[in-house]
XYZ file of C-alpha atoms in Angstrom:
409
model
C -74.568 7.802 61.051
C -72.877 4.337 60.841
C -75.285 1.612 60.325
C -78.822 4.309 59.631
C -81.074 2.938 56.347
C -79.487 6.349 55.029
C -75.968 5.113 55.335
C -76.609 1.640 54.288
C -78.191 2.958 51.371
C -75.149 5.366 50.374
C -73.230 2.257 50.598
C -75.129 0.540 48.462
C -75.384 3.466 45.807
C -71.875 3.765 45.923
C -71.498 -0.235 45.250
C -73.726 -0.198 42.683
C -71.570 2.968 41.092
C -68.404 0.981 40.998
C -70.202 -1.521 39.452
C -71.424 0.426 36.336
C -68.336 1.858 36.145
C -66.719 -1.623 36.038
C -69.062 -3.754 34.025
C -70.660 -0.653 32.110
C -74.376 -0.689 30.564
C -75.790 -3.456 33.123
C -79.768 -4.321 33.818
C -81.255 -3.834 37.203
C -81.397 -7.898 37.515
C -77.640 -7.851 36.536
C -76.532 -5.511 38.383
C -78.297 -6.782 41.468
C -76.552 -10.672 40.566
C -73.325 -8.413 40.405
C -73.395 -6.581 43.523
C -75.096 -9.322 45.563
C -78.077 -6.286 46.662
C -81.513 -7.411 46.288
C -83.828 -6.092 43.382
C -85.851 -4.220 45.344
C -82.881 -2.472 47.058
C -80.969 -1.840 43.589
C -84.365 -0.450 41.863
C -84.549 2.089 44.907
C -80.414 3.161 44.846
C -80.587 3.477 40.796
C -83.765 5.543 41.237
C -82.072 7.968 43.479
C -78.946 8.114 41.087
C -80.685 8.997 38.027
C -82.003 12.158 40.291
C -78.695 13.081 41.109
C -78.047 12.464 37.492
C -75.122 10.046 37.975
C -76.869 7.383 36.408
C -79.134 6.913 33.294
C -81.634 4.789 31.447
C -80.292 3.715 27.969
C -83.340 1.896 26.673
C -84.197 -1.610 26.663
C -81.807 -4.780 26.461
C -82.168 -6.849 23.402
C -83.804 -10.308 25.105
C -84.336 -13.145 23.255
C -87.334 -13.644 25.735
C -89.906 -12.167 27.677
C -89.930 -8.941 29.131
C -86.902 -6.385 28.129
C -84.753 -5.163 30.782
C -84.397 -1.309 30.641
C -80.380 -1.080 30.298
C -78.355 1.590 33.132
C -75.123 3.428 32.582
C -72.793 5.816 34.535
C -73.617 9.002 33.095
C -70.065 9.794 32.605
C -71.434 13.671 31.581
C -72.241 14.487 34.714
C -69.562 16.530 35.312
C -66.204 17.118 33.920
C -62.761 17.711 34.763
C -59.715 19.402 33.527
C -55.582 18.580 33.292
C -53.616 21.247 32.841
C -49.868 20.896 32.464
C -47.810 24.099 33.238
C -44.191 23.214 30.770
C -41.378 25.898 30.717
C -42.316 26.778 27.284
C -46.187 25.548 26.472
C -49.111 24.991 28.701
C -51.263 22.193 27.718
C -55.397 21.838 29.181
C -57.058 18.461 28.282
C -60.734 18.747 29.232
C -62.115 15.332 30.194
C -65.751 13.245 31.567
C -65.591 11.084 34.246
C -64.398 7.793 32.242
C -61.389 9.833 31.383
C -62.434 10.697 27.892
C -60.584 13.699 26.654
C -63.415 15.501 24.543
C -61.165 18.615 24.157
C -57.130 19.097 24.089
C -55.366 22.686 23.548
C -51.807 24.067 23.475
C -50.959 27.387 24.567
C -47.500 28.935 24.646
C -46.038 29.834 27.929
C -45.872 33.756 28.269
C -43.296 34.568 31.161
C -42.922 38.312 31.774
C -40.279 38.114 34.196
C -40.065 42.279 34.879
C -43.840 42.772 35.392
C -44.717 43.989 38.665
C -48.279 41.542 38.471
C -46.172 38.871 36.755
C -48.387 36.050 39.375
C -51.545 37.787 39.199
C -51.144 38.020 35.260
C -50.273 34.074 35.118
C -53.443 33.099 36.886
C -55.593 35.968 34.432
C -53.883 33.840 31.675
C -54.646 30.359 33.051
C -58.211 31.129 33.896
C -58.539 33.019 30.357
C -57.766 29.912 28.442
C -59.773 27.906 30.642
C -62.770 30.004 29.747
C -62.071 29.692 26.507
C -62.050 25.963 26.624
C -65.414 26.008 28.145
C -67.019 28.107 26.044
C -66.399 26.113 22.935
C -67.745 23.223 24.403
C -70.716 24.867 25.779
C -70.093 23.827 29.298
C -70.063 26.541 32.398
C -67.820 26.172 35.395
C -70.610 24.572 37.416
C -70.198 21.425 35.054
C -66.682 21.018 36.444
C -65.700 19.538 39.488
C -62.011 19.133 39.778
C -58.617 20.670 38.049
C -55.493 18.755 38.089
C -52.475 20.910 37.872
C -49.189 19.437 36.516
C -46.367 21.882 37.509
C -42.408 21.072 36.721
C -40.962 21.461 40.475
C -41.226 19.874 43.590
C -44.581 20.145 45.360
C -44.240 19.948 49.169
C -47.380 17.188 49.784
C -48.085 18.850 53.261
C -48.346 22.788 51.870
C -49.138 22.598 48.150
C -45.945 24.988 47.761
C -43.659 24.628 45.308
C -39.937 24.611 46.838
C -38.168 23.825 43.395
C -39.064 25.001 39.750
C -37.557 25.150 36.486
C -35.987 27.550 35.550
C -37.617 29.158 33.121
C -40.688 29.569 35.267
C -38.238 30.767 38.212
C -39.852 33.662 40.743
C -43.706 31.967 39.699
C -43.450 29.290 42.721
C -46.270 31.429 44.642
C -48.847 31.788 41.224
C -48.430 28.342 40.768
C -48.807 27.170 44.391
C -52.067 25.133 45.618
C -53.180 28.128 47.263
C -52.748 30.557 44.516
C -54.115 28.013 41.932
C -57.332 27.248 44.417
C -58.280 31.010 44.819
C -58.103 31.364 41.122
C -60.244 28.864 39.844
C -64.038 27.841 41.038
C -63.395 24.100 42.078
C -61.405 22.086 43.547
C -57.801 21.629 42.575
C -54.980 19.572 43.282
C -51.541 20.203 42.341
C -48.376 17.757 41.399
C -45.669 16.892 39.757
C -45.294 16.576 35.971
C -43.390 13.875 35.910
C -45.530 12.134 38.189
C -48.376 13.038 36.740
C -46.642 11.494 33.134
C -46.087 8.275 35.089
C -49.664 8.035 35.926
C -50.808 8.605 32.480
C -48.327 5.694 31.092
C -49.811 3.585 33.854
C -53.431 3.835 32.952
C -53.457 4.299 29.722
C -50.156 4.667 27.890
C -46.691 2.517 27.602
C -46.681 1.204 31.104
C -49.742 -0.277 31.644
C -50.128 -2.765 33.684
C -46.489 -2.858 34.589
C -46.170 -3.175 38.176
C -43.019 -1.931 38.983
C -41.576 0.985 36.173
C -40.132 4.441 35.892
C -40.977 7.228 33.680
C -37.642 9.161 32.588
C -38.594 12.565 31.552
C -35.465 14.403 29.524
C -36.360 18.221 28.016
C -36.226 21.369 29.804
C -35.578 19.837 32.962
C -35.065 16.298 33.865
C -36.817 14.074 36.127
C -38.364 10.610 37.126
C -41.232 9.131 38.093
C -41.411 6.007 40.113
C -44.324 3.623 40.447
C -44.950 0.698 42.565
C -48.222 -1.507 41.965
C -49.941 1.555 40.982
C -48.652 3.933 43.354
C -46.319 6.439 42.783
C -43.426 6.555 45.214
C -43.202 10.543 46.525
C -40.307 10.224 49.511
C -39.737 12.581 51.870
C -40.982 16.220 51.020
C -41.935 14.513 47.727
C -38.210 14.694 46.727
C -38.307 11.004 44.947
C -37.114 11.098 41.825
C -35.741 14.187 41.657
C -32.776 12.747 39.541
C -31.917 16.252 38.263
C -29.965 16.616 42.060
C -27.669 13.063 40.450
C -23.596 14.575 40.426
C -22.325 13.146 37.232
C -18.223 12.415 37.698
C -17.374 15.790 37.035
C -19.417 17.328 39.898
C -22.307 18.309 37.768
C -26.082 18.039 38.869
C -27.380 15.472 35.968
C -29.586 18.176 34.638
C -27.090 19.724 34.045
C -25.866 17.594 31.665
C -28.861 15.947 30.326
C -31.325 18.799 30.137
C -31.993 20.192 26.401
C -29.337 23.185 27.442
C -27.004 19.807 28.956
C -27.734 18.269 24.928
C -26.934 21.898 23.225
C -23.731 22.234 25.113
C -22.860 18.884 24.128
C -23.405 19.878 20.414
C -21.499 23.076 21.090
C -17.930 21.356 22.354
C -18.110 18.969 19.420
C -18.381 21.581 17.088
C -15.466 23.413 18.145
C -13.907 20.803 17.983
C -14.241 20.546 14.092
C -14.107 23.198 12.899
C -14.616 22.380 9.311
C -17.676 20.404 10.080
C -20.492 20.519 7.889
C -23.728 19.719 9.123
C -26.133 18.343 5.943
C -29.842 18.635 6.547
C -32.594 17.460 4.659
C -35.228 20.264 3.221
C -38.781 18.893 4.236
C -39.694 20.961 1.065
C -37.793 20.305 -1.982
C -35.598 17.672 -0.454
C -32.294 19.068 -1.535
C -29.604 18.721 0.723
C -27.876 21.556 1.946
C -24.504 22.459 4.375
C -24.682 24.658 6.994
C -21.160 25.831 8.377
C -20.323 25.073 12.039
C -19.985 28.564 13.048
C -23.777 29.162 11.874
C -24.653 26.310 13.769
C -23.488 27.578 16.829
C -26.102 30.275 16.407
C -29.189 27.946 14.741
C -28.550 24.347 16.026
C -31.611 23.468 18.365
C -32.540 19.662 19.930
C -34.884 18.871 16.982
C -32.768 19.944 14.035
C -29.846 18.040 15.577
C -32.343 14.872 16.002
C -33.663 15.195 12.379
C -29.794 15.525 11.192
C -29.526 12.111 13.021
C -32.289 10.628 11.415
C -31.078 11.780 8.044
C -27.953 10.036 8.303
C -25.390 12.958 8.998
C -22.775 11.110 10.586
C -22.048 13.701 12.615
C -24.827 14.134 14.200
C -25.272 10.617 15.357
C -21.755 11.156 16.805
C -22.965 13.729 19.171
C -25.954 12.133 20.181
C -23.927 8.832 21.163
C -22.533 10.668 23.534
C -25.422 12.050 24.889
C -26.616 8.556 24.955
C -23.614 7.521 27.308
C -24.865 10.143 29.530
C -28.116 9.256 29.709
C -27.380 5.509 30.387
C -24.983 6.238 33.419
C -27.998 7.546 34.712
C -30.060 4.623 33.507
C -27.355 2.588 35.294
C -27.455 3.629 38.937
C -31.915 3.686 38.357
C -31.436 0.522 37.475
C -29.077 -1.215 40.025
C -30.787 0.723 42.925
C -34.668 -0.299 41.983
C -34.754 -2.597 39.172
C -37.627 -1.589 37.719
C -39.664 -4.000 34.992
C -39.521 -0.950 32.673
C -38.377 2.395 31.724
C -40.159 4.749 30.287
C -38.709 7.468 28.274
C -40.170 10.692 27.400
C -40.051 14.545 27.337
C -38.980 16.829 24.369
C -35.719 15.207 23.942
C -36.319 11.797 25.872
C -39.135 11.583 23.376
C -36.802 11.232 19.928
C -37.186 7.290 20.757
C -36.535 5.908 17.416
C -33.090 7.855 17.536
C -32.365 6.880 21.454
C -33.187 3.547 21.947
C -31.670 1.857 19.114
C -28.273 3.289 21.407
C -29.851 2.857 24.696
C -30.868 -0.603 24.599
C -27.258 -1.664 22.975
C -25.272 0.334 25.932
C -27.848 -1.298 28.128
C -27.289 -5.215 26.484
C -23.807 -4.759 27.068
C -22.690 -2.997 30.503
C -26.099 -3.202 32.815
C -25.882 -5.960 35.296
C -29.791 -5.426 35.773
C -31.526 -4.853 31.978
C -34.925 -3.494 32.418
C -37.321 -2.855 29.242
C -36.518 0.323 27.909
C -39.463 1.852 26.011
C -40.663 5.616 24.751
C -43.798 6.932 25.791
C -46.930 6.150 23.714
C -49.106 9.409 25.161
C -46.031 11.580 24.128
C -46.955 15.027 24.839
C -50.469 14.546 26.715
C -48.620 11.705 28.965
C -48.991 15.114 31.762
C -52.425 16.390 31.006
C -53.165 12.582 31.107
C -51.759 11.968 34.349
C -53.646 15.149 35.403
C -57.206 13.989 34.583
C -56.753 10.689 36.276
C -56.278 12.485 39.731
C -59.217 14.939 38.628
C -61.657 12.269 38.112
C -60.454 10.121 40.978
C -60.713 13.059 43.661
C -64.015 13.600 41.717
C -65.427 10.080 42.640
C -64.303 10.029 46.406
C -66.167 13.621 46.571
C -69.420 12.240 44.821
C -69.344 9.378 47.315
C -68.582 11.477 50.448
C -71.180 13.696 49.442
C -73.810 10.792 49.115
C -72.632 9.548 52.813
C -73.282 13.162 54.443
């Protein structure tokens, strides 16, 4: 095939793709003094993209003089892709075109039913339900979309697709949510990765991180994780273990997930408590305003991440208290990051690494003071779609190589 007028001129579609999708709406004469093709040669590849429909006329350019160029533009409608991010308590489907545009964004809450005999089969009714759903209320069928990119919180073996580690909340669903399972499920192509990874991507292209070439995305909530970049790339390790932080032994013998995790944060909480007794917690009412006391021992029963964050936030001493410990423990892990890569930046993020304007202001004053290497600690700007993201950025890139492939068979 090498070197036939069909493969030359594949080449030359494809070059005149990336070109559009560079520059965007460009002129046949412009896009020929971009691509160094001839005009002939350009007018005959952009002919044969606008058949396959990856291409379009947008009218004519507004010239001073003479003649007016008729303008072309990826026709980033094509097709579309999905990211769907599988959490331990919501799953989240962004539905994207191919310039990464997320035209549709839903949030669904994760439905485990642990002592159901077609617990996996009833998962992947569920995901392809609300996937349907999606579709329909953007009038697009299933031939319209080309890739899914599945964000799933475990480790995903790169050679298999199988998940060997999962939170555990979602424990006993490894083989529903494997690339196998997931593939026979759903009519196109899938791939299947990491949350935090996927997280890290987002940040990179379009979130806190950008640009950044060496940073890590810290992901605190449920479970806890990182995700390491380098120049773009993210850093997977052997069997795609890197950054699985959570395996850390804090001084005490615990894994760091342990101690970090939301449950890590509520246990925390718990053995301050006890230890005053008489403590009175003061929240504010979102409602009225009035402040009211809550006794410790009812606290034991109602305190949760976010009402412990908004008692921080509301000036209850107490509260603060706790979560400078927590901060302590979340810099020692910080700390050995740090030392071992020295990243540019750190990104923080999750449902409890998220509560940035409480964390940092701590964070970056243990980190001024004890780090010998002081990286930029940030939160993350795509907050909860940092995953779903992630996930359409490996949709729409695995989308592109197969549009290209398929042009050069």
């Amino acid at each position: 095939m090498a070197g036939t007028p069909q493969y030359i001129r594949n080449l030359n579609e494809n070059l005149i793709m990336d070109a559009l999708i560079t520059q965007g709406t460009m002129s046949r004469a412009e896009i020929s003094r971009q691509t160094g093709l001839s005009k002939p040669t350009v007018s005959l590849a952009v002919e044969h993209l606008i058949d396959r429909n990856l291409v379009r006329e947008m009218g004519r350019a507004d010239n001073a003089q003479g003649r007016k160029a008729t303008l072309i533009r990826f026709n980033e409608t094509a097709y579309y892709v999905c990211g769907i991010d599988i959490g331990a308590t919501r799953i989240r489907i962004a539905l994207s075109d191919l310039n990464g545009e997320i035209i549709a964004y839903r949030t669904y809450p994760m439905v485990v039913q642990e002592a159901y005999e077609r617990a996996e089969a009833t998962m992947l009714e569920l995901l392809r339900s609300h996937m349907n759903e999606l579709l329909d209320e953007n009038h697009l069928n299933w031939d319209q979309i080309q890739c899914i990119g599945f964000g799933i919180p475990g480790v995903v073996l790169p050679e298999s697709g199988r998940i060997n580690r999962i939170v555990d909340p979602l424990a006993g669903l490894e083989e529903a949510f494997s690339l196998e399972s997931l593939s026979g499920a759903f009519p196109c192509e899938v791939i299947l990765e990491n949350v935090v990874n996927l997280a890290a991507l987002g940040e990179y292209r379009s979130g806190a991180a950008a640009g950044y070439p060496l940073f890590v995305f810290f992901s605190i909530g449920t479970g806890t994780g990182a995700g390491i970049m380098v120049n773009g790339q993210l850093l997977r390790g052997l069997g795609g273990l890197t950054g699985e932080i959570a395996e850390m032994l804090v001084d005490d013998g615990r894994r760091l997930e342990e101690v970090l995790s939301a449950d890590g944060l509520m246990q925390l909480a718990k053995d301050y408590l006890d230890q005053h007794d008489e403590l009175l917690l003061e929240a504010a009412d979102s409602d009225s305003d009035v402040k009211v006391h809550v006794i410790a021992d009812d606290l034991h029963r109602n305190l949760t991440p976010e009402k412990l964050f908004e008692a921080a936030r509301s000036g209850e001493v107490k509260a603060v208290e706790i979560l400078q410990q927590y901060s302590q423990r979340i810099a020692s892990a910080l700390r050995q990051i740090s030392v071992v890569l020295a990243p540019d930046l750190i990104v923080l993020g999750g449902g409890v690494g998220g509560n940035g304007d409480v964390l940092l202001p701590l964070l970056r004053q243990i980190i001024s003071e004890q780090f010998p290497v002081q990286p930029q600690l940030i939160c993350s700007k795509l907050g909860e779609q940092a995953v779903v993201t992630g996930a359409v950025q490996v949709a729409i890139q695995q989308t592109m190589l197969n549009l290209q492939q398929e042009a050069m068979d």
